[in-house]
Amino acid sequence: MASTIIDSRIFGDMFSDARMRDVWSDENRTAKYLDIERALAKVQGALGIIPKEAAAEIVKNCELSQIDWPKLKAKTEQIGYPIIAVVNQINANCRDGLGEYCHWGATTQDITDTAAVLQMREGLALVEQDLDEIGEALAALARKYRDTPVIGRSNLQQATPITFGYKMAAILAGIDRHRERLQQLKPRVLMGEFGGASGTLSSLERGAMETQAALMKELGLAQPLISWHTVRDTIAEVGAFLGLVGGSLGKIAMDVKLMMQTEVGEVFEPFAPGRGSSSTMPQKRNPISCLYIHANISVARQHAAALMDAMVADHERSTGPWEIEWVALPEIFCLLSGALKQTKFILKGLEVDATRMRANIDITNGLVMSEAVMMGLGPYIGREYAHDLVYDLCRQAVTEDRPLIDILAAHPEISKHVTRAQLEAFCDPGKNLGQAGVMVDRVLAARA
């Protein structure tokens, strides 16, 4: 019976993704143990470290279908770790005692860590796919709304006009940096472990380094320069990376839910009948996906911190910090997968109301164009004096509830320098978008 949000039959596919749950399932984890034991026997048989007959028999019996799950559970609870329990079952299924050569020279942590790396590889591949899709969705929005004015906001107050394409491109640039980070970290973190008891491979009299090299080649992982049983920076790096990705997804969710407010109404999550409705207020359209993203990335961030705690390990084999990873690593991947899925849903079907965006720019009667007016007047009366004068005139416009353009055009010190037509150009949001379009194009070009 499921007892967590991730495994819930009701909530599981809202808070996580089935593909990622499969990666971190008992079945896939155990399959990775078997993959490693199979690869180890294969390379050691080829190197003559164990008899070829034993290697062949072990390889034949490293099959998930042969695992006795109740026995595996009971033995794991007895010992504290599942690896010996898996090796016992492989050995028992081999003929003529040939299974005794299984796990030759390895230690529990070698298999556990390498299995976790194989799972991370699969999990990161899914993250990469999702980031690619999110990047494409953001690029499409940036391209489509490159020149669509929307008000920029500072401290939740209206600032100066930008474009919605610029807003999307700024977030897209961050997503593309995550994609770059992912390519950079793969060679560091996708590294297996095979070191024996204290990491020195003293368990093998000959062929130790050859076994390690061949094993990693067989598994498609990097060979470590030295054992990393209690040097856990690579695992923590993956957690930190996922935490960073979550932060960017949270930024998207934050802006969307703020822009969905009734008083703003500029963008909306994709519509589906009944989605986001209230049990007592039929008119509501709540930002459902944004809420799940916010919750997921907040918890995932705590797991990233926990993985950094796990770095503080004692001596050559630790007494507890290692097990933190068993809890935090699967959950951070699964929670982030849910946030990625919800983000894809939002962006691929985002409803954008360009008319409302323009109307919101105009609600201040032109006050948001005060910077453009100040800079336009600067060459005539000085920037600092223009700032103070426009400040006073903005207050007058608010007090009298009049358009700023009328106040400006009526002021004698302004009218003697510039015409109303010039002032209207200063106050036109579409003519004062700065380099927004150029910057959008730069982000899109960089992707290409």
mmCIF file of N, CA and C in Angstrom, residues 79-174:
data_model
loop_
_atom_site.group_PDB
_atom_site.id
_atom_site.type_symbol
_atom_site.label_atom_id
_atom_site.label_comp_id
_atom_site.label_asym_id
_atom_site.label_seq_id
_atom_site.Cartn_x
_atom_site.Cartn_y
_atom_site.Cartn_z
ATOM 1 N N ILE A 79 20.477 -8.479 7.360
ATOM 2 C CA ILE A 79 21.861 -8.030 7.203
ATOM 3 C C ILE A 79 21.976 -6.508 7.285
ATOM 4 N N GLY A 80 21.017 -5.817 6.694
ATOM 5 C CA GLY A 80 21.053 -4.364 6.640
ATOM 6 C C GLY A 80 21.320 -3.833 5.249
ATOM 7 N N TYR A 81 21.757 -4.697 4.340
ATOM 8 C CA TYR A 81 22.053 -4.321 2.957
ATOM 9 C C TYR A 81 21.557 -5.427 2.031
ATOM 10 N N PRO A 82 21.156 -5.074 0.797
ATOM 11 C CA PRO A 82 20.605 -6.085 -0.099
ATOM 12 C C PRO A 82 21.630 -6.834 -0.939
ATOM 13 N N ILE A 83 22.856 -6.358 -1.034
ATOM 14 C CA ILE A 83 23.800 -6.936 -1.997
ATOM 15 C C ILE A 83 24.131 -8.392 -1.677
ATOM 16 N N ILE A 84 24.442 -8.676 -0.419
ATOM 17 C CA ILE A 84 24.761 -10.063 -0.048
ATOM 18 C C ILE A 84 23.581 -10.963 -0.338
ATOM 19 N N ALA A 85 22.377 -10.451 -0.097
ATOM 20 C CA ALA A 85 21.178 -11.243 -0.348
ATOM 21 C C ALA A 85 21.037 -11.565 -1.831
ATOM 22 N N VAL A 86 21.356 -10.615 -2.695
ATOM 23 C CA VAL A 86 21.315 -10.856 -4.139
ATOM 24 C C VAL A 86 22.384 -11.853 -4.546
ATOM 25 N N VAL A 87 23.594 -11.666 -4.040
ATOM 26 C CA VAL A 87 24.698 -12.578 -4.372
ATOM 27 C C VAL A 87 24.384 -13.995 -3.893
ATOM 28 N N ASN A 88 23.788 -14.123 -2.708
ATOM 29 C CA ASN A 88 23.397 -15.447 -2.197
ATOM 30 C C ASN A 88 22.461 -16.146 -3.174
ATOM 31 N N GLN A 89 21.509 -15.412 -3.734
ATOM 32 C CA GLN A 89 20.555 -16.022 -4.659
ATOM 33 C C GLN A 89 21.220 -16.403 -5.975
ATOM 34 N N ILE A 90 22.124 -15.564 -6.473
ATOM 35 C CA ILE A 90 22.858 -15.919 -7.696
ATOM 36 C C ILE A 90 23.654 -17.199 -7.459
ATOM 37 N N ASN A 91 24.364 -17.241 -6.348
ATOM 38 C CA ASN A 91 25.195 -18.395 -5.994
ATOM 39 C C ASN A 91 24.357 -19.661 -5.902
ATOM 40 N N ALA A 92 23.204 -19.541 -5.264
ATOM 41 C CA ALA A 92 22.346 -20.708 -5.072
ATOM 42 C C ALA A 92 21.815 -21.255 -6.389
ATOM 43 N N ASN A 93 21.655 -20.388 -7.369
ATOM 44 C CA ASN A 93 21.118 -20.810 -8.669
ATOM 45 C C ASN A 93 22.184 -21.369 -9.600
ATOM 46 N N CYS A 94 23.447 -21.177 -9.258
ATOM 47 C CA CYS A 94 24.536 -21.679 -10.099
ATOM 48 C C CYS A 94 24.832 -23.146 -9.763
ATOM 49 N N ARG A 95 25.226 -23.889 -10.737
ATOM 50 C CA ARG A 95 25.528 -25.322 -10.545
ATOM 51 C C ARG A 95 26.944 -25.514 -10.003
ATOM 52 N N ASP A 96 27.117 -26.605 -9.352
ATOM 53 C CA ASP A 96 28.440 -27.110 -8.956
ATOM 54 C C ASP A 96 29.276 -26.106 -8.166
ATOM 55 N N GLY A 97 28.631 -25.236 -7.432
ATOM 56 C CA GLY A 97 29.381 -24.288 -6.602
ATOM 57 C C GLY A 97 30.098 -23.199 -7.377
ATOM 58 N N LEU A 98 29.812 -23.068 -8.674
ATOM 59 C CA LEU A 98 30.502 -22.062 -9.484
ATOM 60 C C LEU A 98 30.106 -20.640 -9.091
ATOM 61 N N GLY A 99 28.941 -20.517 -8.459
ATOM 62 C CA GLY A 99 28.501 -19.203 -8.017
ATOM 63 C C GLY A 99 29.370 -18.608 -6.930
ATOM 64 N N GLU A 100 30.235 -19.399 -6.327
ATOM 65 C CA GLU A 100 31.137 -18.875 -5.292
ATOM 66 C C GLU A 100 32.065 -17.790 -5.845
ATOM 67 N N TYR A 101 32.232 -17.768 -7.171
ATOM 68 C CA TYR A 101 33.101 -16.765 -7.789
ATOM 69 C C TYR A 101 32.358 -15.448 -8.075
ATOM 70 N N CYS A 102 31.072 -15.434 -7.791
ATOM 71 C CA CYS A 102 30.303 -14.197 -7.978
ATOM 72 C C CYS A 102 30.759 -13.144 -6.965
ATOM 73 N N HIS A 103 30.818 -11.870 -7.389
ATOM 74 C CA HIS A 103 31.158 -10.762 -6.488
ATOM 75 C C HIS A 103 32.639 -10.829 -6.087
ATOM 76 N N TRP A 104 33.459 -11.415 -6.935
ATOM 77 C CA TRP A 104 34.862 -11.687 -6.612
ATOM 78 C C TRP A 104 35.653 -10.380 -6.462
ATOM 79 N N GLY A 105 36.115 -10.124 -5.240
ATOM 80 C CA GLY A 105 36.930 -8.937 -4.965
ATOM 81 C C GLY A 105 36.140 -7.667 -4.732
ATOM 82 N N ALA A 106 34.825 -7.741 -4.850
ATOM 83 C CA ALA A 106 33.998 -6.535 -4.681
ATOM 84 C C ALA A 106 33.524 -6.407 -3.249
ATOM 85 N N THR A 107 32.993 -5.245 -2.918
ATOM 86 C CA THR A 107 32.358 -5.030 -1.625
ATOM 87 C C THR A 107 30.962 -4.458 -1.860
ATOM 88 N N THR A 108 30.137 -4.517 -0.833
ATOM 89 C CA THR A 108 28.745 -4.072 -0.961
ATOM 90 C C THR A 108 28.634 -2.670 -1.537
ATOM 91 N N GLN A 109 29.474 -1.761 -1.057
ATOM 92 C CA GLN A 109 29.340 -0.381 -1.509
ATOM 93 C C GLN A 109 29.725 -0.221 -2.969
ATOM 94 N N ASP A 110 30.646 -1.038 -3.465
ATOM 95 C CA ASP A 110 30.986 -0.977 -4.888
ATOM 96 C C ASP A 110 29.743 -1.181 -5.745
ATOM 97 N N ILE A 111 28.997 -2.206 -5.406
ATOM 98 C CA ILE A 111 27.822 -2.549 -6.210
ATOM 99 C C ILE A 111 26.724 -1.510 -6.004
ATOM 100 N N THR A 112 26.512 -1.112 -4.757
ATOM 101 C CA THR A 112 25.461 -0.144 -4.450
ATOM 102 C C THR A 112 25.714 1.194 -5.132
ATOM 103 N N ASP A 113 26.938 1.701 -5.020
ATOM 104 C CA ASP A 113 27.262 2.991 -5.622
ATOM 105 C C ASP A 113 27.179 2.935 -7.141
ATOM 106 N N THR A 114 27.722 1.878 -7.720
ATOM 107 C CA THR A 114 27.708 1.779 -9.175
ATOM 108 C C THR A 114 26.280 1.641 -9.692
ATOM 109 N N ALA A 115 25.442 0.920 -8.957
ATOM 110 C CA ALA A 115 24.029 0.816 -9.344
ATOM 111 C C ALA A 115 23.365 2.189 -9.282
ATOM 112 N N ALA A 116 23.675 2.951 -8.242
ATOM 113 C CA ALA A 116 23.095 4.294 -8.124
ATOM 114 C C ALA A 116 23.523 5.181 -9.289
ATOM 115 N N VAL A 117 24.781 5.043 -9.715
ATOM 116 C CA VAL A 117 25.267 5.827 -10.852
ATOM 117 C C VAL A 117 24.531 5.424 -12.135
ATOM 118 N N LEU A 118 24.308 4.123 -12.309
ATOM 119 C CA LEU A 118 23.555 3.669 -13.482
ATOM 120 C C LEU A 118 22.126 4.215 -13.449
ATOM 121 N N GLN A 119 21.537 4.248 -12.269
ATOM 122 C CA GLN A 119 20.195 4.837 -12.149
ATOM 123 C C GLN A 119 20.230 6.339 -12.421
ATOM 124 N N MET A 120 21.253 7.023 -11.913
ATOM 125 C CA MET A 120 21.382 8.457 -12.179
ATOM 126 C C MET A 120 21.507 8.713 -13.671
ATOM 127 N N ARG A 121 22.248 7.846 -14.351
ATOM 128 C CA ARG A 121 22.400 8.025 -15.801
ATOM 129 C C ARG A 121 21.047 7.968 -16.498
ATOM 130 N N GLU A 122 20.222 7.001 -16.106
ATOM 131 C CA GLU A 122 18.890 6.898 -16.693
ATOM 132 C C GLU A 122 18.018 8.086 -16.295
ATOM 133 N N GLY A 123 18.119 8.494 -15.027
ATOM 134 C CA GLY A 123 17.324 9.624 -14.556
ATOM 135 C C GLY A 123 17.722 10.921 -15.230
ATOM 136 N N LEU A 124 19.027 11.147 -15.383
ATOM 137 C CA LEU A 124 19.489 12.375 -16.030
ATOM 138 C C LEU A 124 19.113 12.408 -17.505
ATOM 139 N N ALA A 125 19.045 11.240 -18.136
ATOM 140 C CA ALA A 125 18.603 11.189 -19.534
ATOM 141 C C ALA A 125 17.157 11.679 -19.656
ATOM 142 N N LEU A 126 16.321 11.300 -18.689
ATOM 143 C CA LEU A 126 14.939 11.776 -18.691
ATOM 144 C C LEU A 126 14.870 13.274 -18.418
ATOM 145 N N VAL A 127 15.686 13.746 -17.485
ATOM 146 C CA VAL A 127 15.743 15.184 -17.203
ATOM 147 C C VAL A 127 16.172 15.943 -18.457
ATOM 148 N N GLU A 128 17.160 15.401 -19.151
ATOM 149 C CA GLU A 128 17.656 16.058 -20.363
ATOM 150 C C GLU A 128 16.558 16.147 -21.425
ATOM 151 N N GLN A 129 15.813 15.078 -21.607
ATOM 152 C CA GLN A 129 14.698 15.101 -22.562
ATOM 153 C C GLN A 129 13.694 16.189 -22.196
ATOM 154 N N ASP A 130 13.360 16.260 -20.913
ATOM 155 C CA ASP A 130 12.378 17.255 -20.472
ATOM 156 C C ASP A 130 12.899 18.678 -20.639
ATOM 157 N N LEU A 131 14.169 18.891 -20.333
ATOM 158 C CA LEU A 131 14.749 20.224 -20.515
ATOM 159 C C LEU A 131 14.743 20.621 -21.987
ATOM 160 N N ASP A 132 14.997 19.666 -22.864
ATOM 161 C CA ASP A 132 14.950 19.957 -24.299
ATOM 162 C C ASP A 132 13.538 20.387 -24.709
ATOM 163 N N GLU A 133 12.532 19.678 -24.212
ATOM 164 C CA GLU A 133 11.147 20.018 -24.558
ATOM 165 C C GLU A 133 10.751 21.375 -23.989
ATOM 166 N N ILE A 134 11.159 21.630 -22.753
ATOM 167 C CA ILE A 134 10.863 22.925 -22.134
ATOM 168 C C ILE A 134 11.560 24.042 -22.896
ATOM 169 N N GLY A 135 12.808 23.797 -23.297
ATOM 170 C CA GLY A 135 13.533 24.792 -24.081
ATOM 171 C C GLY A 135 12.850 25.096 -25.400
ATOM 172 N N GLU A 136 12.364 24.065 -26.074
ATOM 173 C CA GLU A 136 11.668 24.280 -27.342
ATOM 174 C C GLU A 136 10.374 25.072 -27.139
ATOM 175 N N ALA A 137 9.655 24.762 -26.061
ATOM 176 C CA ALA A 137 8.406 25.475 -25.778
ATOM 177 C C ALA A 137 8.677 26.948 -25.471
ATOM 178 N N LEU A 138 9.707 27.215 -24.689
ATOM 179 C CA LEU A 138 10.065 28.595 -24.373
ATOM 180 C C LEU A 138 10.543 29.339 -25.620
ATOM 181 N N ALA A 139 11.307 28.657 -26.459
ATOM 182 C CA ALA A 139 11.790 29.284 -27.693
ATOM 183 C C ALA A 139 10.620 29.665 -28.594
ATOM 184 N N ALA A 140 9.627 28.788 -28.670
ATOM 185 C CA ALA A 140 8.453 29.084 -29.496
ATOM 186 C C ALA A 140 7.705 30.311 -28.961
ATOM 187 N N LEU A 141 7.575 30.401 -27.637
ATOM 188 C CA LEU A 141 6.910 31.559 -27.037
ATOM 189 C C LEU A 141 7.727 32.833 -27.244
ATOM 190 N N ALA A 142 9.046 32.728 -27.078
ATOM 191 C CA ALA A 142 9.911 33.899 -27.265
ATOM 192 C C ALA A 142 9.831 34.404 -28.697
ATOM 193 N N ARG A 143 9.806 33.471 -29.633
ATOM 194 C CA ARG A 143 9.737 33.833 -31.053
ATOM 195 C C ARG A 143 8.385 34.472 -31.387
ATOM 196 N N LYS A 144 7.310 33.853 -30.914
ATOM 197 C CA LYS A 144 5.967 34.322 -31.242
ATOM 198 C C LYS A 144 5.674 35.694 -30.645
ATOM 199 N N TYR A 145 6.141 35.914 -29.417
ATOM 200 C CA TYR A 145 5.803 37.150 -28.710
ATOM 201 C C TYR A 145 7.011 38.080 -28.586
ATOM 202 N N ARG A 146 7.924 37.981 -29.555
ATOM 203 C CA ARG A 146 9.139 38.802 -29.539
ATOM 204 C C ARG A 146 8.833 40.279 -29.380
ATOM 205 N N ASP A 147 7.784 40.767 -30.048
ATOM 206 C CA ASP A 147 7.490 42.195 -30.065
ATOM 207 C C ASP A 147 6.179 42.543 -29.364
ATOM 208 N N THR A 148 5.684 41.632 -28.520
ATOM 209 C CA THR A 148 4.421 41.871 -27.819
ATOM 210 C C THR A 148 4.683 42.579 -26.496
ATOM 211 N N PRO A 149 4.275 43.846 -26.358
ATOM 212 C CA PRO A 149 4.582 44.574 -25.119
ATOM 213 C C PRO A 149 3.835 43.996 -23.911
ATOM 214 N N VAL A 150 4.527 43.946 -22.797
ATOM 215 C CA VAL A 150 3.936 43.597 -21.507
ATOM 216 C C VAL A 150 4.682 44.432 -20.477
ATOM 217 N N ILE A 151 4.038 44.748 -19.392
ATOM 218 C CA ILE A 151 4.717 45.575 -18.391
ATOM 219 C C ILE A 151 5.744 44.744 -17.632
ATOM 220 N N GLY A 152 6.924 45.296 -17.460
ATOM 221 C CA GLY A 152 7.889 44.696 -16.548
ATOM 222 C C GLY A 152 7.511 45.061 -15.128
ATOM 223 N N ARG A 153 7.902 44.232 -14.181
ATOM 224 C CA ARG A 153 7.501 44.494 -12.792
ATOM 225 C C ARG A 153 8.714 44.412 -11.873
ATOM 226 N N SER A 154 8.770 45.341 -10.940
ATOM 227 C CA SER A 154 9.854 45.424 -9.967
ATOM 228 C C SER A 154 9.236 45.573 -8.588
ATOM 229 N N ASN A 155 9.585 44.691 -7.658
ATOM 230 C CA ASN A 155 8.969 44.694 -6.332
ATOM 231 C C ASN A 155 7.443 44.624 -6.423
ATOM 232 N N LEU A 156 6.951 43.858 -7.411
ATOM 233 C CA LEU A 156 5.525 43.656 -7.669
ATOM 234 C C LEU A 156 4.812 44.919 -8.144
ATOM 235 N N GLN A 157 5.588 45.957 -8.446
ATOM 236 C CA GLN A 157 5.016 47.195 -8.971
ATOM 237 C C GLN A 157 5.331 47.289 -10.459
ATOM 238 N N GLN A 158 4.485 48.004 -11.203
ATOM 239 C CA GLN A 158 4.766 48.209 -12.614
ATOM 240 C C GLN A 158 6.059 48.985 -12.776
ATOM 241 N N ALA A 159 6.917 48.501 -13.674
ATOM 242 C CA ALA A 159 8.208 49.143 -13.917
ATOM 243 C C ALA A 159 8.188 49.781 -15.306
ATOM 244 N N THR A 160 8.951 49.238 -16.257
ATOM 245 C CA THR A 160 8.951 49.747 -17.628
ATOM 246 C C THR A 160 8.496 48.627 -18.554
ATOM 247 N N PRO A 161 7.995 48.967 -19.727
ATOM 248 C CA PRO A 161 7.537 47.928 -20.651
ATOM 249 C C PRO A 161 8.697 47.067 -21.150
ATOM 250 N N ILE A 162 8.412 45.789 -21.279
ATOM 251 C CA ILE A 162 9.316 44.841 -21.924
ATOM 252 C C ILE A 162 8.470 44.148 -22.999
ATOM 253 N N THR A 163 8.893 43.005 -23.466
ATOM 254 C CA THR A 163 8.017 42.188 -24.312
ATOM 255 C C THR A 163 7.874 40.824 -23.660
ATOM 256 N N PHE A 164 6.754 40.167 -23.974
ATOM 257 C CA PHE A 164 6.561 38.836 -23.410
ATOM 258 C C PHE A 164 7.593 37.870 -23.973
ATOM 259 N N GLY A 165 7.993 38.094 -25.210
ATOM 260 C CA GLY A 165 9.060 37.272 -25.779
ATOM 261 C C GLY A 165 10.362 37.422 -25.030
ATOM 262 N N TYR A 166 10.660 38.660 -24.599
ATOM 263 C CA TYR A 166 11.867 38.908 -23.796
ATOM 264 C C TYR A 166 11.790 38.141 -22.479
ATOM 265 N N LYS A 167 10.615 38.175 -21.852
ATOM 266 C CA LYS A 167 10.424 37.482 -20.571
ATOM 267 C C LYS A 167 10.691 35.987 -20.737
ATOM 268 N N MET A 168 10.162 35.405 -21.816
ATOM 269 C CA MET A 168 10.356 33.982 -22.067
ATOM 270 C C MET A 168 11.813 33.672 -22.436
ATOM 271 N N ALA A 169 12.433 34.554 -23.196
ATOM 272 C CA ALA A 169 13.816 34.330 -23.613
ATOM 273 C C ALA A 169 14.780 34.384 -22.433
ATOM 274 N N ALA A 170 14.495 35.260 -21.468
ATOM 275 C CA ALA A 170 15.360 35.339 -20.288
ATOM 276 C C ALA A 170 15.340 34.016 -19.519
ATOM 277 N N ILE A 171 14.151 33.436 -19.382
ATOM 278 C CA ILE A 171 14.046 32.138 -18.704
ATOM 279 C C ILE A 171 14.686 31.047 -19.553
ATOM 280 N N LEU A 172 14.485 31.118 -20.860
ATOM 281 C CA LEU A 172 15.068 30.137 -21.784
ATOM 282 C C LEU A 172 16.585 30.115 -21.672
ATOM 283 N N ALA A 173 17.206 31.283 -21.540
ATOM 284 C CA ALA A 173 18.666 31.335 -21.414
ATOM 285 C C ALA A 173 19.133 30.541 -20.199
ATOM 286 N N GLY A 174 18.369 30.624 -19.102
ATOM 287 C CA GLY A 174 18.709 29.844 -17.909
ATOM 288 C C GLY A 174 18.546 28.351 -18.138
#
